[in-house]
Coordinates of N, CA and C in Angstrom, one line a residue:
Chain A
X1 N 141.2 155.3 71.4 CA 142.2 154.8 70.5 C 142.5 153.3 70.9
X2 N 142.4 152.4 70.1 CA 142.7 151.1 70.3 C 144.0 150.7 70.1
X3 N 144.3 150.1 71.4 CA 145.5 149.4 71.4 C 145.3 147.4 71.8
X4 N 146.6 147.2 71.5 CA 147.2 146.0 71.6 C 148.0 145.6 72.1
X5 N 147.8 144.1 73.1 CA 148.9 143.9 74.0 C 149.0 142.2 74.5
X6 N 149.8 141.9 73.6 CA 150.3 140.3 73.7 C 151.0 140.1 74.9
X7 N 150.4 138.8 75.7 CA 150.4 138.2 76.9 C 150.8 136.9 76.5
X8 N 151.7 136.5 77.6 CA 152.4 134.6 77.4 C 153.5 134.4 77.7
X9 N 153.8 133.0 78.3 CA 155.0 132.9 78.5 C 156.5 132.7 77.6
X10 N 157.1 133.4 78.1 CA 157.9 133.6 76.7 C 159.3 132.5 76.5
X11 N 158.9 131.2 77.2 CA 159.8 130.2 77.1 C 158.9 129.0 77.1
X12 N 159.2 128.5 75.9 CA 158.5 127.3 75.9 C 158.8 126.1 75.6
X13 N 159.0 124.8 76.2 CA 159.4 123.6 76.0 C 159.2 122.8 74.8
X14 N 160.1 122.0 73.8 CA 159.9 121.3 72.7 C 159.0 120.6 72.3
X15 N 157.4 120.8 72.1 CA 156.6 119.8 71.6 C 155.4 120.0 72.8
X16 N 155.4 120.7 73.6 CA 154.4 121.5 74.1 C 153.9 122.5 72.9
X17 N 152.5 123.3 74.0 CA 151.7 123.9 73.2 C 152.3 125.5 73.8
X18 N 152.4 126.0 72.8 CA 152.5 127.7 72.7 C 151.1 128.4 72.7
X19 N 150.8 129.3 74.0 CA 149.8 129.5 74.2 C 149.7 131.5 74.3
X20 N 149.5 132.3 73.5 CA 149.7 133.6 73.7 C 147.9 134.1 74.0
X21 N 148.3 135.4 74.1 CA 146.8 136.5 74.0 C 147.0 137.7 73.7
X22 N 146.2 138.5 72.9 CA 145.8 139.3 72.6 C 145.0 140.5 73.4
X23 N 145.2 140.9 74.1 CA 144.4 141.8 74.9 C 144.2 143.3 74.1
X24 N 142.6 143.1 73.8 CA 142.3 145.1 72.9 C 141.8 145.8 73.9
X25 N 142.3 146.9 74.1 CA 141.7 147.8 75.1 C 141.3 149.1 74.0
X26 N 140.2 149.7 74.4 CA 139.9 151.3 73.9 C 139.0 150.7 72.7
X27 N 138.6 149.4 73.0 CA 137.6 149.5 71.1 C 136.9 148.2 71.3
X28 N 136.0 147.3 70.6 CA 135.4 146.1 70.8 C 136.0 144.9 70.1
X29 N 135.9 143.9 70.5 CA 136.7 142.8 69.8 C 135.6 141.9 68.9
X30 N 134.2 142.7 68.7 CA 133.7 142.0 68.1 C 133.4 142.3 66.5
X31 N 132.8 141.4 65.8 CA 132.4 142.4 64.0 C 134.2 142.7 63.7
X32 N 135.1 142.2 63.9 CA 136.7 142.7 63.4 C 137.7 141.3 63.1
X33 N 137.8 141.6 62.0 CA 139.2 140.6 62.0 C 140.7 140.8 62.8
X34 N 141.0 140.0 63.3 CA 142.2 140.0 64.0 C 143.3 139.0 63.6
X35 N 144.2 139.5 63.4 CA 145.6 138.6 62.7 C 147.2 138.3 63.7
X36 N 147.4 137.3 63.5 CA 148.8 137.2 64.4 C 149.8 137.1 63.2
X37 N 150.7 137.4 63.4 CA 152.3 137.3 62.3 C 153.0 136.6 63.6
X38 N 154.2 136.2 62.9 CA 155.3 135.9 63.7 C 156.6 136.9 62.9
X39 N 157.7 136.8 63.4 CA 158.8 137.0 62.9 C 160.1 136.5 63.8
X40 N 160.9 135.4 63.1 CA 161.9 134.6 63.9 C 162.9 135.7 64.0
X41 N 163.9 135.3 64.6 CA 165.0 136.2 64.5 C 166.0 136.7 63.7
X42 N 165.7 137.6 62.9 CA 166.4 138.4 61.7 C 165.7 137.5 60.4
X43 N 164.8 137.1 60.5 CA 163.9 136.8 59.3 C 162.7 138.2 59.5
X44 N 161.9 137.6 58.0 CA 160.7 138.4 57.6 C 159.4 138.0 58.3
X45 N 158.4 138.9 58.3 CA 157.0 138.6 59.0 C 156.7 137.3 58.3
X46 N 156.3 136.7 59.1 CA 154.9 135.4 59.0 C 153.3 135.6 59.3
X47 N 152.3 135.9 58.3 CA 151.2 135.7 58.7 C 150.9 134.2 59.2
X48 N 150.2 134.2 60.4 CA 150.0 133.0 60.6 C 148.5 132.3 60.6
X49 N 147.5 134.0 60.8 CA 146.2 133.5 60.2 C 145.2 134.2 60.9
X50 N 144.2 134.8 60.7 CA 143.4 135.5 61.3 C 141.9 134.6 61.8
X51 N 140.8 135.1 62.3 CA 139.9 134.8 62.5 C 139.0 135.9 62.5
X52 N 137.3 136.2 62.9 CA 136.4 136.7 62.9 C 134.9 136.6 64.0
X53 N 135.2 136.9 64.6 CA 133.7 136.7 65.7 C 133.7 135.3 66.1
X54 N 134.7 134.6 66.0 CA 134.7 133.0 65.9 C 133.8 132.4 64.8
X55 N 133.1 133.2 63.6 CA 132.9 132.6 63.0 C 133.6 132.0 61.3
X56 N 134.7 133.1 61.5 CA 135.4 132.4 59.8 C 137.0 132.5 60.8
X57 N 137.4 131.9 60.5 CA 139.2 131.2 60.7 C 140.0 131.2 58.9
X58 N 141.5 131.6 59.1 CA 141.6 130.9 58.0 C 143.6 130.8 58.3
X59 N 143.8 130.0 58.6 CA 145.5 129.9 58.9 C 146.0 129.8 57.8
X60 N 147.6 129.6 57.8 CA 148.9 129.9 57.0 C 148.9 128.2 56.6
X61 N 148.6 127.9 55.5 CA 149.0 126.1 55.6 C 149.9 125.9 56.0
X62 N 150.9 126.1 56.0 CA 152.3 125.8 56.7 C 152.1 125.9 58.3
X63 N 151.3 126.5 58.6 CA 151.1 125.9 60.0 C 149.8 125.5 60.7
X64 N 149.0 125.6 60.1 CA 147.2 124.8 59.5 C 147.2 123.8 61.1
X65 N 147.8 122.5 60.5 CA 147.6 121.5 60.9 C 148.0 121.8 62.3
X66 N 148.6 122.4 63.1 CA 149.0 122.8 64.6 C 148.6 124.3 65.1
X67 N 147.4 124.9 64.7 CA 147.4 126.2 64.8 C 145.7 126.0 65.2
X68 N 145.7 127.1 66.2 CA 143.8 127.4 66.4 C 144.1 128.8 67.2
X69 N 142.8 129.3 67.1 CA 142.8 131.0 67.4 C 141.3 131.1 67.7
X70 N 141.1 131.5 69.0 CA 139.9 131.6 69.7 C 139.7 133.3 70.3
X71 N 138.5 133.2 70.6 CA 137.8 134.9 71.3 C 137.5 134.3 72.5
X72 N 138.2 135.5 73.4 CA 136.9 135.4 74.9 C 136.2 137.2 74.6
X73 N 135.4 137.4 74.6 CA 134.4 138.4 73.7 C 133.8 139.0 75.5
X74 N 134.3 138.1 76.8 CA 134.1 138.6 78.0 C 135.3 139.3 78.6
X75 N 136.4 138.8 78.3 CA 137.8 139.3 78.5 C 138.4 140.5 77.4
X76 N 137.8 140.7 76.0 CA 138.0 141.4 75.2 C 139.6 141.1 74.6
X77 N 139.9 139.7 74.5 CA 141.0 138.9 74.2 C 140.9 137.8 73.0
X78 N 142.0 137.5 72.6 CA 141.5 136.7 71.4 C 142.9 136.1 71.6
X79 N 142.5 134.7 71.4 CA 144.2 134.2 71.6 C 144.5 133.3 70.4
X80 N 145.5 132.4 70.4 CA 146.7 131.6 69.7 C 147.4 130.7 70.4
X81 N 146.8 129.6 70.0 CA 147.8 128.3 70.7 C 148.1 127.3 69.2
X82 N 149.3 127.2 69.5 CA 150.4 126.5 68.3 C 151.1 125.2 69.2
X83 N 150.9 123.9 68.7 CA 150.9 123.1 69.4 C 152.3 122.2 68.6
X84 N 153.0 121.3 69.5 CA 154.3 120.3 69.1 C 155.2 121.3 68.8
X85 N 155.2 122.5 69.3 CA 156.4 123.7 68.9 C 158.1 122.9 68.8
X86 N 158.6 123.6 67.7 CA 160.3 123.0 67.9 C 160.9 124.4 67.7
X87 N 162.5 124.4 67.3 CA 163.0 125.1 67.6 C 162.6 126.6 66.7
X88 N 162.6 125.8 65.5 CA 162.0 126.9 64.7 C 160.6 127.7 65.0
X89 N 159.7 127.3 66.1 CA 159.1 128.3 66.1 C 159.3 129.6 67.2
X90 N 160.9 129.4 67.8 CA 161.0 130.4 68.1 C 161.0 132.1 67.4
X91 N 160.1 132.7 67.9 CA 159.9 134.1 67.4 C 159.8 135.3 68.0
X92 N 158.6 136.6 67.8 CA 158.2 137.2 67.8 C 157.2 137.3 67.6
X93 N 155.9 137.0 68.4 CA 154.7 137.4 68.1 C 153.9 138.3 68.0
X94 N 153.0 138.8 66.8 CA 152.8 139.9 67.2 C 151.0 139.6 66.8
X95 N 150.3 140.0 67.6 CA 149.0 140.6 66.6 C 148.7 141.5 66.2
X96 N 147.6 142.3 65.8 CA 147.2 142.9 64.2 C 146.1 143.1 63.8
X97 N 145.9 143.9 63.3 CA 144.4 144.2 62.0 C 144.5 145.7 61.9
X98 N 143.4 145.7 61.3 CA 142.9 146.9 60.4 C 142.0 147.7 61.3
X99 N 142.0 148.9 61.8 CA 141.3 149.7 62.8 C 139.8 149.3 62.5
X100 N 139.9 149.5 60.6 CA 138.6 149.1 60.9 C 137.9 147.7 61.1
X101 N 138.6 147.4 61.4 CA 137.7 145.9 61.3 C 137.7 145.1 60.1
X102 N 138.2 145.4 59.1 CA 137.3 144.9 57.8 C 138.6 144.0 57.1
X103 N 137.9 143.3 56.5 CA 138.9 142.2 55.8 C 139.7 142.6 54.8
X104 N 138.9 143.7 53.9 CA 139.7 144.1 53.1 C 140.8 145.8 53.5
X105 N 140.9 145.5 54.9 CA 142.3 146.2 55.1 C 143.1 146.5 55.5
X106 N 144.5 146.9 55.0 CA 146.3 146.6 56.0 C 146.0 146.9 57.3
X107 N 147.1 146.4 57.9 CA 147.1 146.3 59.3 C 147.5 147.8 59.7
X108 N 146.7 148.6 60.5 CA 146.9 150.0 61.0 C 147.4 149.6 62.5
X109 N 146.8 148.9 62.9 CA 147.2 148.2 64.3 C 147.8 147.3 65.0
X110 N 149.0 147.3 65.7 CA 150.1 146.3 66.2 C 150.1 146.1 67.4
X111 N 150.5 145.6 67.9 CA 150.8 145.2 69.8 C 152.3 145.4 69.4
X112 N 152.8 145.6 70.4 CA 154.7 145.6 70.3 C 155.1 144.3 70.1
X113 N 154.6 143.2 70.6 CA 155.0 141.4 69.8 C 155.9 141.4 71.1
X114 N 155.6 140.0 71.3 CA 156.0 139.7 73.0 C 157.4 138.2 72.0
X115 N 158.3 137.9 72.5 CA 159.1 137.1 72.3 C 159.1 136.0 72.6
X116 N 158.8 134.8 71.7 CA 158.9 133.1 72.8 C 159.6 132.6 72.3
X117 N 160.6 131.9 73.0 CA 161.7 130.9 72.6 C 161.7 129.6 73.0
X118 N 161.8 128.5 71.8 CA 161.2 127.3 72.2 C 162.6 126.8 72.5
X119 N 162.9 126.2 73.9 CA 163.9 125.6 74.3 C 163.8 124.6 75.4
X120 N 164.4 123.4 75.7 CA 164.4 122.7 76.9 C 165.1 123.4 78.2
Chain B
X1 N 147.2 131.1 46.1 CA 147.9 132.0 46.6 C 149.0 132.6 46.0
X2 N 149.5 133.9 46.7 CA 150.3 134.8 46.1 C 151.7 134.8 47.0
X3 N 152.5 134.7 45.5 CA 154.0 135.0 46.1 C 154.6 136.0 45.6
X4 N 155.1 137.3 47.4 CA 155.8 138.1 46.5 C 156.8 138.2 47.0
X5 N 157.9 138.9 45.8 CA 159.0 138.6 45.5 C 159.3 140.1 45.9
X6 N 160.4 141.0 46.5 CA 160.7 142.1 47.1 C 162.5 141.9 46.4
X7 N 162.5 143.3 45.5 CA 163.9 143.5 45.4 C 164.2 144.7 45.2
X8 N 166.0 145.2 45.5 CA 166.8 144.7 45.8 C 166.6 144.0 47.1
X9 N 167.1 143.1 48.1 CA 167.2 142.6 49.1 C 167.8 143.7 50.3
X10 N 169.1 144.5 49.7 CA 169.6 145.6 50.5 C 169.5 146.6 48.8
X11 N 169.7 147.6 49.7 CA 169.4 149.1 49.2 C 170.6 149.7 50.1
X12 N 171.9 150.2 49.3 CA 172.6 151.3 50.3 C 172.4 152.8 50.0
X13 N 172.3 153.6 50.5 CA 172.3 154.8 50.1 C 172.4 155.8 51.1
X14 N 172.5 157.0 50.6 CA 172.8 158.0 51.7 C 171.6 159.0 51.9
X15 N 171.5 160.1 53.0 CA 170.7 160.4 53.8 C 170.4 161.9 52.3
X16 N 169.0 162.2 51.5 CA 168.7 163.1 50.7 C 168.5 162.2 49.2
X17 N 169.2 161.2 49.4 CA 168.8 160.2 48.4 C 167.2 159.6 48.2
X18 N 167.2 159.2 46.5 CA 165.9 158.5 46.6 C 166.0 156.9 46.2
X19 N 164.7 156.2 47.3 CA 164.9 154.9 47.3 C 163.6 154.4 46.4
X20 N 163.7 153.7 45.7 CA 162.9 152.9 44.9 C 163.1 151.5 45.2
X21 N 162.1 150.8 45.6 CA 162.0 149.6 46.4 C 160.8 149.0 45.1
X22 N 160.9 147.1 44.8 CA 160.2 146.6 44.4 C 159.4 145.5 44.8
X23 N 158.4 145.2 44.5 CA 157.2 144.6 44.7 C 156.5 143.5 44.1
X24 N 156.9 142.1 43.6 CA 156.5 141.5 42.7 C 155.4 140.6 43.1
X25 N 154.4 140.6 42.7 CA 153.6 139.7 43.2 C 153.0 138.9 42.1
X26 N 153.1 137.4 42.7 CA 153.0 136.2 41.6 C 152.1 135.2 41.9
X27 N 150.7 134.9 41.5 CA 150.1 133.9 41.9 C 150.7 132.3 41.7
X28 N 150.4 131.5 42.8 CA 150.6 130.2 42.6 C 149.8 129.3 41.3
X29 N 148.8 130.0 41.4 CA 147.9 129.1 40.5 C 147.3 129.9 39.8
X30 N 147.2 129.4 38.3 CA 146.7 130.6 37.6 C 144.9 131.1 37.4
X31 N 144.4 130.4 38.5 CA 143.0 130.9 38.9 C 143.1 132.1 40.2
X32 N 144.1 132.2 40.4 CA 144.0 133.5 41.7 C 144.4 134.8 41.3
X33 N 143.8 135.5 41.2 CA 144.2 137.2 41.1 C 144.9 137.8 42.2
X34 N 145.3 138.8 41.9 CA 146.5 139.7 41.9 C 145.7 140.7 42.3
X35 N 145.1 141.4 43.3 CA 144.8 142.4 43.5 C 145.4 143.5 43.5
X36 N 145.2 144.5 42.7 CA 146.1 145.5 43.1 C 145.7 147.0 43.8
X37 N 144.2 146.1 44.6 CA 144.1 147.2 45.5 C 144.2 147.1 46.9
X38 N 145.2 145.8 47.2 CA 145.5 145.2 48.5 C 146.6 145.2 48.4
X39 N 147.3 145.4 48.0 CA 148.6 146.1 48.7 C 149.5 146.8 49.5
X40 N 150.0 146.4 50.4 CA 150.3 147.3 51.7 C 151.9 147.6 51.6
X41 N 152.7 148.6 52.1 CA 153.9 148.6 52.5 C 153.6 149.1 53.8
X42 N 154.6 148.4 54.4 CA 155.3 148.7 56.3 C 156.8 149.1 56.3
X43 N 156.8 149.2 57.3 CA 158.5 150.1 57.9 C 158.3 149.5 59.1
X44 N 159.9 148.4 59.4 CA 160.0 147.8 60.5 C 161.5 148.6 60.9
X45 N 161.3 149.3 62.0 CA 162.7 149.1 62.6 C 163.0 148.3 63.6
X46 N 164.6 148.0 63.8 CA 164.8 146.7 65.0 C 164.2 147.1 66.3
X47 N 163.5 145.7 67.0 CA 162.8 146.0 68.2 C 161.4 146.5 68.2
X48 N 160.7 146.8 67.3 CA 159.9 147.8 66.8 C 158.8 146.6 66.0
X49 N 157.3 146.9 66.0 CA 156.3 146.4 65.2 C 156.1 147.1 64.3
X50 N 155.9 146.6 63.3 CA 156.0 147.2 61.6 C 154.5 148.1 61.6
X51 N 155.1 149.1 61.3 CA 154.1 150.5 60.7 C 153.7 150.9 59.7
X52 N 152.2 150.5 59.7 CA 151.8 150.3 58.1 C 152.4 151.8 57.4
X53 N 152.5 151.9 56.1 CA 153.2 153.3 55.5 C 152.1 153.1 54.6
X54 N 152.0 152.3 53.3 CA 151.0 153.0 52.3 C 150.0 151.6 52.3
X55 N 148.6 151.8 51.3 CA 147.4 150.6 51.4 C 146.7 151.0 50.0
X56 N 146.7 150.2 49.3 CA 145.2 149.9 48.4 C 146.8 150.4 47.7
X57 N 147.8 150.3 47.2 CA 149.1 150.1 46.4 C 149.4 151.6 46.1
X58 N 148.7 152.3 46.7 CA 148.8 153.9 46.4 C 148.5 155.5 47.4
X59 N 147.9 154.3 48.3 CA 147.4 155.9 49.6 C 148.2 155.9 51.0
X60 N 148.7 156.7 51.4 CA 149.4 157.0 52.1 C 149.1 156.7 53.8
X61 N 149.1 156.0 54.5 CA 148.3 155.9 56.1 C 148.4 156.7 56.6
X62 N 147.3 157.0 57.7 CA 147.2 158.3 58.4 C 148.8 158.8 59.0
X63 N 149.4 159.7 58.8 CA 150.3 160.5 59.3 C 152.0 160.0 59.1
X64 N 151.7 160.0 57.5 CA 153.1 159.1 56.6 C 153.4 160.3 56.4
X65 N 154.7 160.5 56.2 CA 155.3 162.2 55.1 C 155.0 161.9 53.6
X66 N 154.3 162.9 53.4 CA 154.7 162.2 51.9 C 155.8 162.2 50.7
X67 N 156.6 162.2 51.6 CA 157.9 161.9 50.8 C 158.3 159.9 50.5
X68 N 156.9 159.4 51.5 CA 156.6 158.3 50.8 C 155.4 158.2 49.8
X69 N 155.9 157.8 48.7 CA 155.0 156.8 47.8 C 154.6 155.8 47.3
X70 N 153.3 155.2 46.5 CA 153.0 153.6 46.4 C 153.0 154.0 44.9
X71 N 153.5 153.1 44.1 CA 152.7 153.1 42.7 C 152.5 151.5 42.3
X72 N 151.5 151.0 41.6 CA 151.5 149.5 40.9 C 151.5 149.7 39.0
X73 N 151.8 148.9 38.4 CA 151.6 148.7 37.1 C 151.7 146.9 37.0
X74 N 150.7 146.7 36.3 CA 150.2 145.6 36.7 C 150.3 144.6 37.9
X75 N 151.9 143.7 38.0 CA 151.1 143.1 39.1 C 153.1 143.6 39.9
X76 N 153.6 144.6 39.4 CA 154.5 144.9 39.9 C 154.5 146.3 41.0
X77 N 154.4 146.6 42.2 CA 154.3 147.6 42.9 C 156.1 148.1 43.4
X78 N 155.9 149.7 43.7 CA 157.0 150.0 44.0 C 156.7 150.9 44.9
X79 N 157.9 151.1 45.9 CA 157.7 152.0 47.0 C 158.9 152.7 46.7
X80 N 158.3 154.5 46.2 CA 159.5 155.5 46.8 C 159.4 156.1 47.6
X81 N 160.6 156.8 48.3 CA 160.7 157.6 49.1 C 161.7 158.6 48.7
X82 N 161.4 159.7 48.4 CA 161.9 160.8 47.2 C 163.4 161.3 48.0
X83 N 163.5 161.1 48.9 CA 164.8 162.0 49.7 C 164.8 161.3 51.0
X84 N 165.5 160.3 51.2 CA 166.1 160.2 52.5 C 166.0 160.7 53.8
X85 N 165.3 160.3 54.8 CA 165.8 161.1 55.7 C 166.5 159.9 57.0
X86 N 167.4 160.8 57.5 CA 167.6 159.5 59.0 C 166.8 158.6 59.4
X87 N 165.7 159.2 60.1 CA 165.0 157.9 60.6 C 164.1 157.3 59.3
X88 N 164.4 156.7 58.2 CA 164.0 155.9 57.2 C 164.9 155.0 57.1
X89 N 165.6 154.7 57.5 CA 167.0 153.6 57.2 C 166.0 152.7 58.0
X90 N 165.7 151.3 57.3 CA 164.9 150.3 57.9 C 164.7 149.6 57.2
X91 N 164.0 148.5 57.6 CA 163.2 147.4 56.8 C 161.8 147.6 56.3
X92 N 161.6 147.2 54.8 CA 160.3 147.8 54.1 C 159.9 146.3 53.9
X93 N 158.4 146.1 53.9 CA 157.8 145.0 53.7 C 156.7 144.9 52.8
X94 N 156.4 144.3 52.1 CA 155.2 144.6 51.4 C 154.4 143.3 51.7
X95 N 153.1 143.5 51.3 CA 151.9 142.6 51.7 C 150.7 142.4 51.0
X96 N 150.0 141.0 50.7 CA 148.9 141.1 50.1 C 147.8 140.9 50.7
X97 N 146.9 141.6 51.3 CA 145.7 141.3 51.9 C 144.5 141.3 51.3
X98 N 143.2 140.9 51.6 CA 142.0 140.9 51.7 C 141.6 140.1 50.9
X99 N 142.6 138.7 50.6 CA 142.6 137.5 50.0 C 142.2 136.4 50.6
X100 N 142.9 135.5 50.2 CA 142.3 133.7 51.1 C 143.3 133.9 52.1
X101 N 144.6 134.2 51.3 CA 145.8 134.4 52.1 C 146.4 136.0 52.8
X102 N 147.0 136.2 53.6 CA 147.6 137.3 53.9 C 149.1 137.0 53.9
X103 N 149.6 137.4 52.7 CA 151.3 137.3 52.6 C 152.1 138.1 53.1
X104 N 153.4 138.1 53.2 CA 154.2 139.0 53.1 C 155.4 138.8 52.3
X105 N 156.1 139.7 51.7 CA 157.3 139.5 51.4 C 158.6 139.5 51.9
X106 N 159.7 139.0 51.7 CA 160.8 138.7 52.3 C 161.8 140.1 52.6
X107 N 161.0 141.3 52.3 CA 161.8 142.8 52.9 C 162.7 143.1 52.1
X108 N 162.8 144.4 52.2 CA 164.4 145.2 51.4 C 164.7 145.9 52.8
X109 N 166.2 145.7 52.9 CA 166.7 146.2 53.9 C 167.7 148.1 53.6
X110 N 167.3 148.9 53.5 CA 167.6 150.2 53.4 C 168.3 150.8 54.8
X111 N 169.9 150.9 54.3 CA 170.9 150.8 54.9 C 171.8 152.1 54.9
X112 N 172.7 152.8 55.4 CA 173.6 153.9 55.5 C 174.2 153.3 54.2
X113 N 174.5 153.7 52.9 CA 175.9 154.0 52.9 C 177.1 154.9 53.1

């Protein structure tokens, strides 16, 4: 059974880079799309963008220009760094996908979403 | 891309009642489709990562009651849930996947009254 389990520190300074991970245990991190959402506090989910074997990417324009999502395919991790963070990107992180791997489908799979609060 | 629109915002009702929740999904530009076999609803409760409930705007995820259901007609989807039960009082979200974009909508909140 595949699970998920977001790693990072969950306080982060104004205009630093927000740096999380995705750890899958019980399945392969390769051939699968993997997706992060956010959700701020008492707001709705935010996709923020998935990737694929490191070869297709595709973020949220609204956060495009400060957003990258990388694989270590040796650690069986895939992470998310969001960079010049302000207050608003305090959230809930979570990642995500579809057991099966495949692009065309809902997310069957969650991590419990680890909390970062952007503050001085 | 796609914007959807989720109403009522809150839902009050009591516990053997039926909830009918909506689903509007609107492209930005009139060159993008509307899939209406990407469709997802979730069930967030507080503290909690959202659990997919139904996919493809009509099939049920592995080990949903099915006292949930999906239906679409054109590009409008709805989620019922025929009778109430306690642990259903939550947040419902709907979603468009297997697009450019992966949306969500702004939730109906299903509440005691």
């Amino acid at each position: 059974q595949v699970q998920l389990q977001e790693s990072g520190p969950g306080l982060v300074k104004p205009s630093e880079t927000l740096s999380l991970t995705c750890t899958v245990s019980g399945g392969s991190i390769t051939r699968h799309y993997w997706s992060w959402i956010r959700q701020p506090p008492g707001k709705a989910l935010e996709w923020i963008g998935y990737f694929y074997d490191s070869e297709s990417t595709k973020y949220n324009p609204s956060l495009e220009s400060r957003v990258t999502m990388s694989v270590d395919t040796s650690k069986n991790q895939f992470s998310l760094r969001l960079n010049s963070v302000t207050a608003a990107d305090t959230a809930v992180y979570f990642c995500a996908s579809p057991s099966s791997g495949s692009f065309f489908d809902a997310f069957d799979l969650w991590g419990q979403g680890t909390k970062v609060i952007v503050s001085s | 891309e796609i914007v959807l629109r989720q109403s009522p915002a809150t839902l009050s009702l009591s516990p053997g009642e039926r909830a009918t929740l909506a689903c509007r999904a609107s492209p930005t530009m009139n060159t993008t489709y509307v899939s209406t076999f990407h469709l997802a609803w979730y069930q967030q409760k507080l503290g909690q990562a959202p659990r997919l409930l139904i996919y493809g705007a009509s099939n049920r995820a592995t080990g949903i009651p099915d006292r949930f259901s999906g239906s679409v007609s054109g590009t409008n989807f709805t989620l019922t849930i025929s009778r109430l039960e306690p642990e259903d009082f939550a947040v419902y979200y709907c979603q468009h996947y297997g697009s450019t974009l992966f949306t969500f909508g702004p939730g109906t909140t299903v509440d005691i009254k």
